[in-house]
Coordinates of C-alpha atoms in Angstrom, one line a residue:
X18 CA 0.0 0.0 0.0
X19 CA 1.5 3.0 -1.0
X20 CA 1.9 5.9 2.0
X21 CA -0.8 7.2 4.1
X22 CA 0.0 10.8 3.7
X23 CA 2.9 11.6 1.6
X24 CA 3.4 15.2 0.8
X25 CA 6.1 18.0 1.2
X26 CA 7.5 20.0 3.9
X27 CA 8.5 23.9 3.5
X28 CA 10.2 24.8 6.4
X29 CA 13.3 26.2 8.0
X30 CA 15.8 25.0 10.2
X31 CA 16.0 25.7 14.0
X32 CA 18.4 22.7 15.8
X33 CA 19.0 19.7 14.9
X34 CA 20.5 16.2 16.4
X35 CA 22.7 13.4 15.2
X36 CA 21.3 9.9 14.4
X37 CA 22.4 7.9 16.8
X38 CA 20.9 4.0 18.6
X39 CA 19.6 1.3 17.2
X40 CA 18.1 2.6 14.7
X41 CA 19.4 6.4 14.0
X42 CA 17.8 8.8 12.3
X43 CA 19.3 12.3 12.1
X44 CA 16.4 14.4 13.5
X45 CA 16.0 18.5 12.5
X46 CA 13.5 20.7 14.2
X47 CA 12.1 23.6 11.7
X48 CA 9.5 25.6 11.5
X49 CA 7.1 26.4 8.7
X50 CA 7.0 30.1 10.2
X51 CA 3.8 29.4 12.6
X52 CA 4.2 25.3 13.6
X53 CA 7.5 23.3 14.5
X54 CA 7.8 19.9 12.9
X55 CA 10.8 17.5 13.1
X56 CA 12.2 15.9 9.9
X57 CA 13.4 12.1 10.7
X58 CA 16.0 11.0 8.3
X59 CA 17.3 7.4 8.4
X60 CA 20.9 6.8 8.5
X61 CA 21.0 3.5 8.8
X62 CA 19.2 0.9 7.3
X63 CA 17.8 -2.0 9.6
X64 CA 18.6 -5.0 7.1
X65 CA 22.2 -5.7 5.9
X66 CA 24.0 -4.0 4.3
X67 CA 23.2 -1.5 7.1
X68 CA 25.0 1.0 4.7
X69 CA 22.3 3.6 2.8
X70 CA 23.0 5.2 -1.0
X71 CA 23.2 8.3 -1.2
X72 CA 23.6 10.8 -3.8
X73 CA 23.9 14.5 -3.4
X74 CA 23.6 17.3 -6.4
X75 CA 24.8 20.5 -6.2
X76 CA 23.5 22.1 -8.5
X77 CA 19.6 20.3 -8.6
X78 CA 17.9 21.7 -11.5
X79 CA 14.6 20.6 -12.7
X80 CA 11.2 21.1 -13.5
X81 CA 9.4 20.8 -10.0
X82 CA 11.9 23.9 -8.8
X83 CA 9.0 26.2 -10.2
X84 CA 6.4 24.7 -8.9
X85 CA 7.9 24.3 -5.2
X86 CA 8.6 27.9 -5.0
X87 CA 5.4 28.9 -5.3
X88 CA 3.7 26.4 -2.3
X89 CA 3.1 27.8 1.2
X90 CA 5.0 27.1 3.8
X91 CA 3.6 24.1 5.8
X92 CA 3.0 20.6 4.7
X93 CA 2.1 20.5 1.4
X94 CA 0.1 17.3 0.7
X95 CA 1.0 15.7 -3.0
X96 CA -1.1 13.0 -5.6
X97 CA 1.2 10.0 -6.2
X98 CA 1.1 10.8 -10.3
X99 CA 3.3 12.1 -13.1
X100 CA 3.3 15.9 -13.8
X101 CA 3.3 17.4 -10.3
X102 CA 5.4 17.6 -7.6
X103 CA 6.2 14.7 -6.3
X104 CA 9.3 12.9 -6.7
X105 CA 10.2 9.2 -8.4
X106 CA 13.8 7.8 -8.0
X107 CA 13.0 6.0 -11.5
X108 CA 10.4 8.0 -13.3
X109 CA 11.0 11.3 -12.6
X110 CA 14.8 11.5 -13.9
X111 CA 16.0 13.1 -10.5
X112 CA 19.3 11.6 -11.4
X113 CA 21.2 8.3 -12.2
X114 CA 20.1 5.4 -9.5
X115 CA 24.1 4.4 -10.8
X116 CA 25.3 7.8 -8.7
X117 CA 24.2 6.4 -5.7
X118 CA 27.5 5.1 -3.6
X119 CA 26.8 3.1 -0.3
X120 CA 27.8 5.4 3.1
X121 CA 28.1 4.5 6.9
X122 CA 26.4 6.6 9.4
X123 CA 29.2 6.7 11.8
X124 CA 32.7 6.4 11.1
X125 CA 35.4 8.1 13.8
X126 CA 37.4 10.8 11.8
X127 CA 35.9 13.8 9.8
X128 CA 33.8 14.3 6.6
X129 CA 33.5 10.4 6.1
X130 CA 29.4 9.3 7.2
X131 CA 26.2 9.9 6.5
X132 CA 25.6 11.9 9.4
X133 CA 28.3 14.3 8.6
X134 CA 27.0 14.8 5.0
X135 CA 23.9 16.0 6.4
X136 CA 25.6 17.8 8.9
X137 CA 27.2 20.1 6.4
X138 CA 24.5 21.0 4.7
X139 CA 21.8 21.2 7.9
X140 CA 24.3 23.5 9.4
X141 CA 24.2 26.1 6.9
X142 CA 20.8 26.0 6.8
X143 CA 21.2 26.9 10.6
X144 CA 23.5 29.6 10.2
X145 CA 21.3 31.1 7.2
X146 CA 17.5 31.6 7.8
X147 CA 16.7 32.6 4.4
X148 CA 17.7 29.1 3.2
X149 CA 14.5 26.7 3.2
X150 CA 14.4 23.1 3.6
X151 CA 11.8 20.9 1.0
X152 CA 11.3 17.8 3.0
X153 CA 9.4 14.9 1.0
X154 CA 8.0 11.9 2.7
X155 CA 4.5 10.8 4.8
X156 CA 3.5 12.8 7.3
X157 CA 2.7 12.1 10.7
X158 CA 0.4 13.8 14.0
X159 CA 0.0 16.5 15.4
X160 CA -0.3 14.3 18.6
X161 CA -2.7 15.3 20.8
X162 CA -1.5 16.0 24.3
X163 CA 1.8 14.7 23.1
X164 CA 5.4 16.1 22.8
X165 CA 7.8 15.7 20.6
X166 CA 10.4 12.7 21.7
X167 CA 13.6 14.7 20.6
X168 CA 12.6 18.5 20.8
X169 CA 10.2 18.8 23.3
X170 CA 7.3 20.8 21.5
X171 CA 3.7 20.3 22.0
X172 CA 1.8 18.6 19.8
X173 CA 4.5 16.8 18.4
X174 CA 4.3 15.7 14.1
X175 CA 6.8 15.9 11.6
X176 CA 7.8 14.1 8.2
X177 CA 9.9 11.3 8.2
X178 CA 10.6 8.4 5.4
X179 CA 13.1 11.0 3.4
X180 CA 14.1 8.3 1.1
X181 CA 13.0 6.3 -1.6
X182 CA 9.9 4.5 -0.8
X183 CA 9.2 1.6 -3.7
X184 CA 11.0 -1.7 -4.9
X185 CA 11.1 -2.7 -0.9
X186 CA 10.9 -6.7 -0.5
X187 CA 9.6 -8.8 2.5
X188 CA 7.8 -6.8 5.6
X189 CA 8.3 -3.5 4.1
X190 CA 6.7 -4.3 0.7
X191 CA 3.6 -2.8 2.4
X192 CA 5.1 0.7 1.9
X193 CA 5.5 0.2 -2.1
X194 CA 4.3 2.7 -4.5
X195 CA 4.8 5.1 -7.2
X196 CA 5.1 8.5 -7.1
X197 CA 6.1 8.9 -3.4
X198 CA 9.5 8.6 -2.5
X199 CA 11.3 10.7 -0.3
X200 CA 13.8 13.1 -0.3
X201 CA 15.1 16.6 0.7
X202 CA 15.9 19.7 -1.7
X203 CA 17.5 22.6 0.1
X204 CA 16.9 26.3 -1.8
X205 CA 20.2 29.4 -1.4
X206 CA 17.2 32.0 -2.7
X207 CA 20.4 34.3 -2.0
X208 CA 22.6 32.5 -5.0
X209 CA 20.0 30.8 -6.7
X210 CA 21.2 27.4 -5.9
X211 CA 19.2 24.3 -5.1
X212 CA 21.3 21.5 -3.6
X213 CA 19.5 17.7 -3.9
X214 CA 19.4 14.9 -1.5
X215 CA 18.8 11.5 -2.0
X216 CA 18.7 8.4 0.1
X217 CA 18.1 4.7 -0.8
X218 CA 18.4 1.1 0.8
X219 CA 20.7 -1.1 -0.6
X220 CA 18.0 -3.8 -0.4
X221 CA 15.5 -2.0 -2.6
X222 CA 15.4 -2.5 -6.2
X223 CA 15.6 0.3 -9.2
X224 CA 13.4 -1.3 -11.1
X225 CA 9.9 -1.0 -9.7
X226 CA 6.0 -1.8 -11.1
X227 CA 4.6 1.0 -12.9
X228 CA 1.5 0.5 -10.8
X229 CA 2.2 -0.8 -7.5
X230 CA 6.2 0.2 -7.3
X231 CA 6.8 -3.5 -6.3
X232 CA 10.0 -4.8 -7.4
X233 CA 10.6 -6.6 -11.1
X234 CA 13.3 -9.4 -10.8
X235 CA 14.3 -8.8 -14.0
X236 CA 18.2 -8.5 -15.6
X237 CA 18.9 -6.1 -18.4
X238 CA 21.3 -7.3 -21.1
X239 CA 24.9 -5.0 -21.4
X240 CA 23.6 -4.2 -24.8
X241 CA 20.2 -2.4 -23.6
X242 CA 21.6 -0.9 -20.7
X243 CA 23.6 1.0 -23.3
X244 CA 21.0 2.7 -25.3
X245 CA 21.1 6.7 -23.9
X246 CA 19.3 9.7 -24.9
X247 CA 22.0 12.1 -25.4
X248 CA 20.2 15.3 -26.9
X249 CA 16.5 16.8 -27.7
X250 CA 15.1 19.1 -29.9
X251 CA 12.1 20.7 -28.2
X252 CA 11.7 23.9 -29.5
X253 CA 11.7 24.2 -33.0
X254 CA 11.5 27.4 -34.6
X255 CA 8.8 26.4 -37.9
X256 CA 5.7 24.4 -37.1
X257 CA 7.0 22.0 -40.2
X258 CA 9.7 20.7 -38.0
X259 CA 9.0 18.2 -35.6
X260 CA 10.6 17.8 -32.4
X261 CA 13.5 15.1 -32.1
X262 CA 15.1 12.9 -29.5
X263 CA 18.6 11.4 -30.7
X264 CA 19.7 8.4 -28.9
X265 CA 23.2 6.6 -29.0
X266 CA 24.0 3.2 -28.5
X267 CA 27.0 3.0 -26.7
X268 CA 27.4 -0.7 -26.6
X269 CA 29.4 -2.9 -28.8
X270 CA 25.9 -5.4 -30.2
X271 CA 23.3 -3.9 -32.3
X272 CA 20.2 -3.5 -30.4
X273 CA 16.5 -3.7 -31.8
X274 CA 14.3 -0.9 -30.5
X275 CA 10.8 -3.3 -32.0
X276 CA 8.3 -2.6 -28.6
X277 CA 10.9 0.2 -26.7
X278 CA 8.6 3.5 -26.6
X279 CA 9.6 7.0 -25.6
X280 CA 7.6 8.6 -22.5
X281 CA 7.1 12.4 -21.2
X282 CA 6.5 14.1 -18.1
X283 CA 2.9 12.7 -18.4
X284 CA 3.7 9.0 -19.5
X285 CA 2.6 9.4 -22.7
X286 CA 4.4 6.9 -24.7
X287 CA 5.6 6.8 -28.8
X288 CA 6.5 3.5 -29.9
X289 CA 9.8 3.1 -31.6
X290 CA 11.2 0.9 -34.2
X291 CA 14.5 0.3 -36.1
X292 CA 17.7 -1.1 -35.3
X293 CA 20.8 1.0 -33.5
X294 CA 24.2 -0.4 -34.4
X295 CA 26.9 -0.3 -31.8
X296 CA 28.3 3.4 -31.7
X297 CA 25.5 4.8 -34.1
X298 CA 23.1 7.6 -33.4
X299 CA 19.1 7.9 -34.5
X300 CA 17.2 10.7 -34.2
X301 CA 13.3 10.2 -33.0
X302 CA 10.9 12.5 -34.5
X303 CA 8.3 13.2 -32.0
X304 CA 4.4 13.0 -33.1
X305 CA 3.1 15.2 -30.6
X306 CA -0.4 12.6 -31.3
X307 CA 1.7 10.3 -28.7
X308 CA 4.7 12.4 -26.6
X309 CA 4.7 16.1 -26.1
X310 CA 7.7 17.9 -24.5
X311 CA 6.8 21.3 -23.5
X312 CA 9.2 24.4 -24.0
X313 CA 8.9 25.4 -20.1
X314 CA 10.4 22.5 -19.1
X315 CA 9.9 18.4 -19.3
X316 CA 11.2 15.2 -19.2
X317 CA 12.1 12.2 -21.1
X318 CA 12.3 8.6 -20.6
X319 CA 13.3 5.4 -22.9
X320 CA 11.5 2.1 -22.0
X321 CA 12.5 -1.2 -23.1
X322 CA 9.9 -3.9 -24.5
X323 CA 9.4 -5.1 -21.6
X324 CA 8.6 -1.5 -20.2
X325 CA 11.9 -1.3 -18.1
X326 CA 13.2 2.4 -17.9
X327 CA 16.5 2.2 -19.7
X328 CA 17.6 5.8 -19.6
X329 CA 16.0 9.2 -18.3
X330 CA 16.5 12.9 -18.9
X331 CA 14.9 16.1 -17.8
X332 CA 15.3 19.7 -19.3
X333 CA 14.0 23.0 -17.7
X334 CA 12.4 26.3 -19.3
X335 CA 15.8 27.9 -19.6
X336 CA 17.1 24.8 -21.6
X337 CA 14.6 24.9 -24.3
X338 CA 14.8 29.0 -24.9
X339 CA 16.7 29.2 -27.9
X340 CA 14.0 28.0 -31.2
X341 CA 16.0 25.4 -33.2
X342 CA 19.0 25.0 -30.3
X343 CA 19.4 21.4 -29.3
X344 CA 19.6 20.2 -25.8
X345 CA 22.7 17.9 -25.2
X346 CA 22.1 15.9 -22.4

């Protein structure tokens, strides 16, 4: 069953504590200017390897930013579906699941665990008040008549599950779904920088049911794995030329594309067709009758024939400016 109450946090940091016990999560008290919450992170995962991924960007650019600036502050409750604000390890071409690298939370010495990593970027957000934090996950109280375990305030609630939620296995195949993971995004409104962070268990899976975000036990031959979309036309400047998506096969076998398909922000799908030979290029001309990609910003996504996601891009409204400019990706 897919989380109760999944949604996103805009807040702003007040203190925060270090994950730390059985089963630690790194806890941070904000405010969203009129109610404290407290944001639960896991550190640690409770099967083995105990070990989370992680993957932090820097420089986070992509479509939701737009739509995340202009929410309240306060939870912000979001549908589990394509085209809003809510965020998909797999479908919503955040990033590379391959970018994730495995990370301890506690290690003696500095700058080398989990709970440092957050550390560094919490802390600025302590020193700094006009930086806000973008917490996604379920939410939980307020509890009536009840304080908050780590901060003390009354009625204790917060957000926790900041990590990917789908392709779990065993007991915790219960919190499957699409369209609901977790994650924080962190806003410098100052420099006009958005920094991304990402957690997953090493026992989940990257390749998840469309539908119920249940794992596939399915392996992907070296050959498919190396079909990539590398640039996009999206904005041409006559209404005679269609928009294009090239791919590239980097592999060394030819690879059929019979029953792949191209998908948008939406999941609209275009089937393809044709043959890549290893090291060649085709460009995809786009009938907007099947896959649209919008000029303010969009994504794209290969599938194979058996509906696997392949390889994932996303663009934003600055990208796609320029009429008859392609995107390289």
């Amino acid at each position: 069953m897919p989380l109760k109450n999944y949604g996103v946090l805009k807040c702003q940091a007040i203190e925060r504590k270090l994950g730390k016990g059985s089963t630690p999560h790194y806890q941070v008290l904000v405010t969203d200017t009129k109610v404290k919450h407290r944001i639960a992170i896991n550190v640690k995962s409770k099967e083995s390897p105990s070990e989370l991924l992680y993957f932090v960007d820097d420089k986070f650019n992509h479509p939701i930013i737009k739509g995340l600036v202009k929410l309240d502050y306060g939870f912000n409750q979001l549908d589990n579906k394509p085209g809003g604000l809510a965020l998909d390890f797999i479908r919503g071409n955040l990033f590379a699941p391959n970018q994730m690298k495995p990370l301890p939370y506690n290690v003696p010495g500095p700058d080398n665990d989990l709970n440092e990593l957050l550390e560094l970027y919490i802390g600025r957000a302590l020193k700094n008040k006009d930086i806000i934090l973008y917490a996604f996950g379920e939410k939980w109280g307020p509890e009536k008549n009840k304080e908050d375990e780590y901060f003390h305030f009354l009625p204790g609630n917060g957000i926790h599950d900041i990590h990917m939620n789908q392709g779990n296995a065993g007991s915790f195949q219960r919190d499957n779904g699409v369209w609901q993971d977790g994650g924080l995004l962190i806003h410098y409104p100052s420099r006009n920088q958005w920094v991304g962070i990402f957690l997953a268990f090493q026992s989940q899976s990257f390749h998840t049911d469309d539908r119920t975000g249940n794992r596939i036990e399915t392996l992907i031959a070296p050959s498919i794995a190396g079909i990539r979309i590398i640039a996009a036309l999206v904005n041409p400047g006559s209404q005679d030329t269609a928009k294009k998506v090239t791919l590239i096969n980097t592999s060394a076998d030819e690879v059929d594309l019979s029953g792949w398909k191209l998908a948008d922000s939406l999941k609209r799908k275009q089937p393809l067709s044709g043959i890549i030979n290893p090291g060649e290029v085709m460009q995809v001309p786009l009938d907007k009758n099947h896959i649209q990609l919008e000029n303010d910003g969009g994504i794209i996504t290969i599938l194979d024939n058996n509906g696997i996601k392949i390889d994932g891009v996303s663009y934003i409204k600055e990208d796609a400016q320029k009429s008859d400019w392609t995107i390289l990706f």
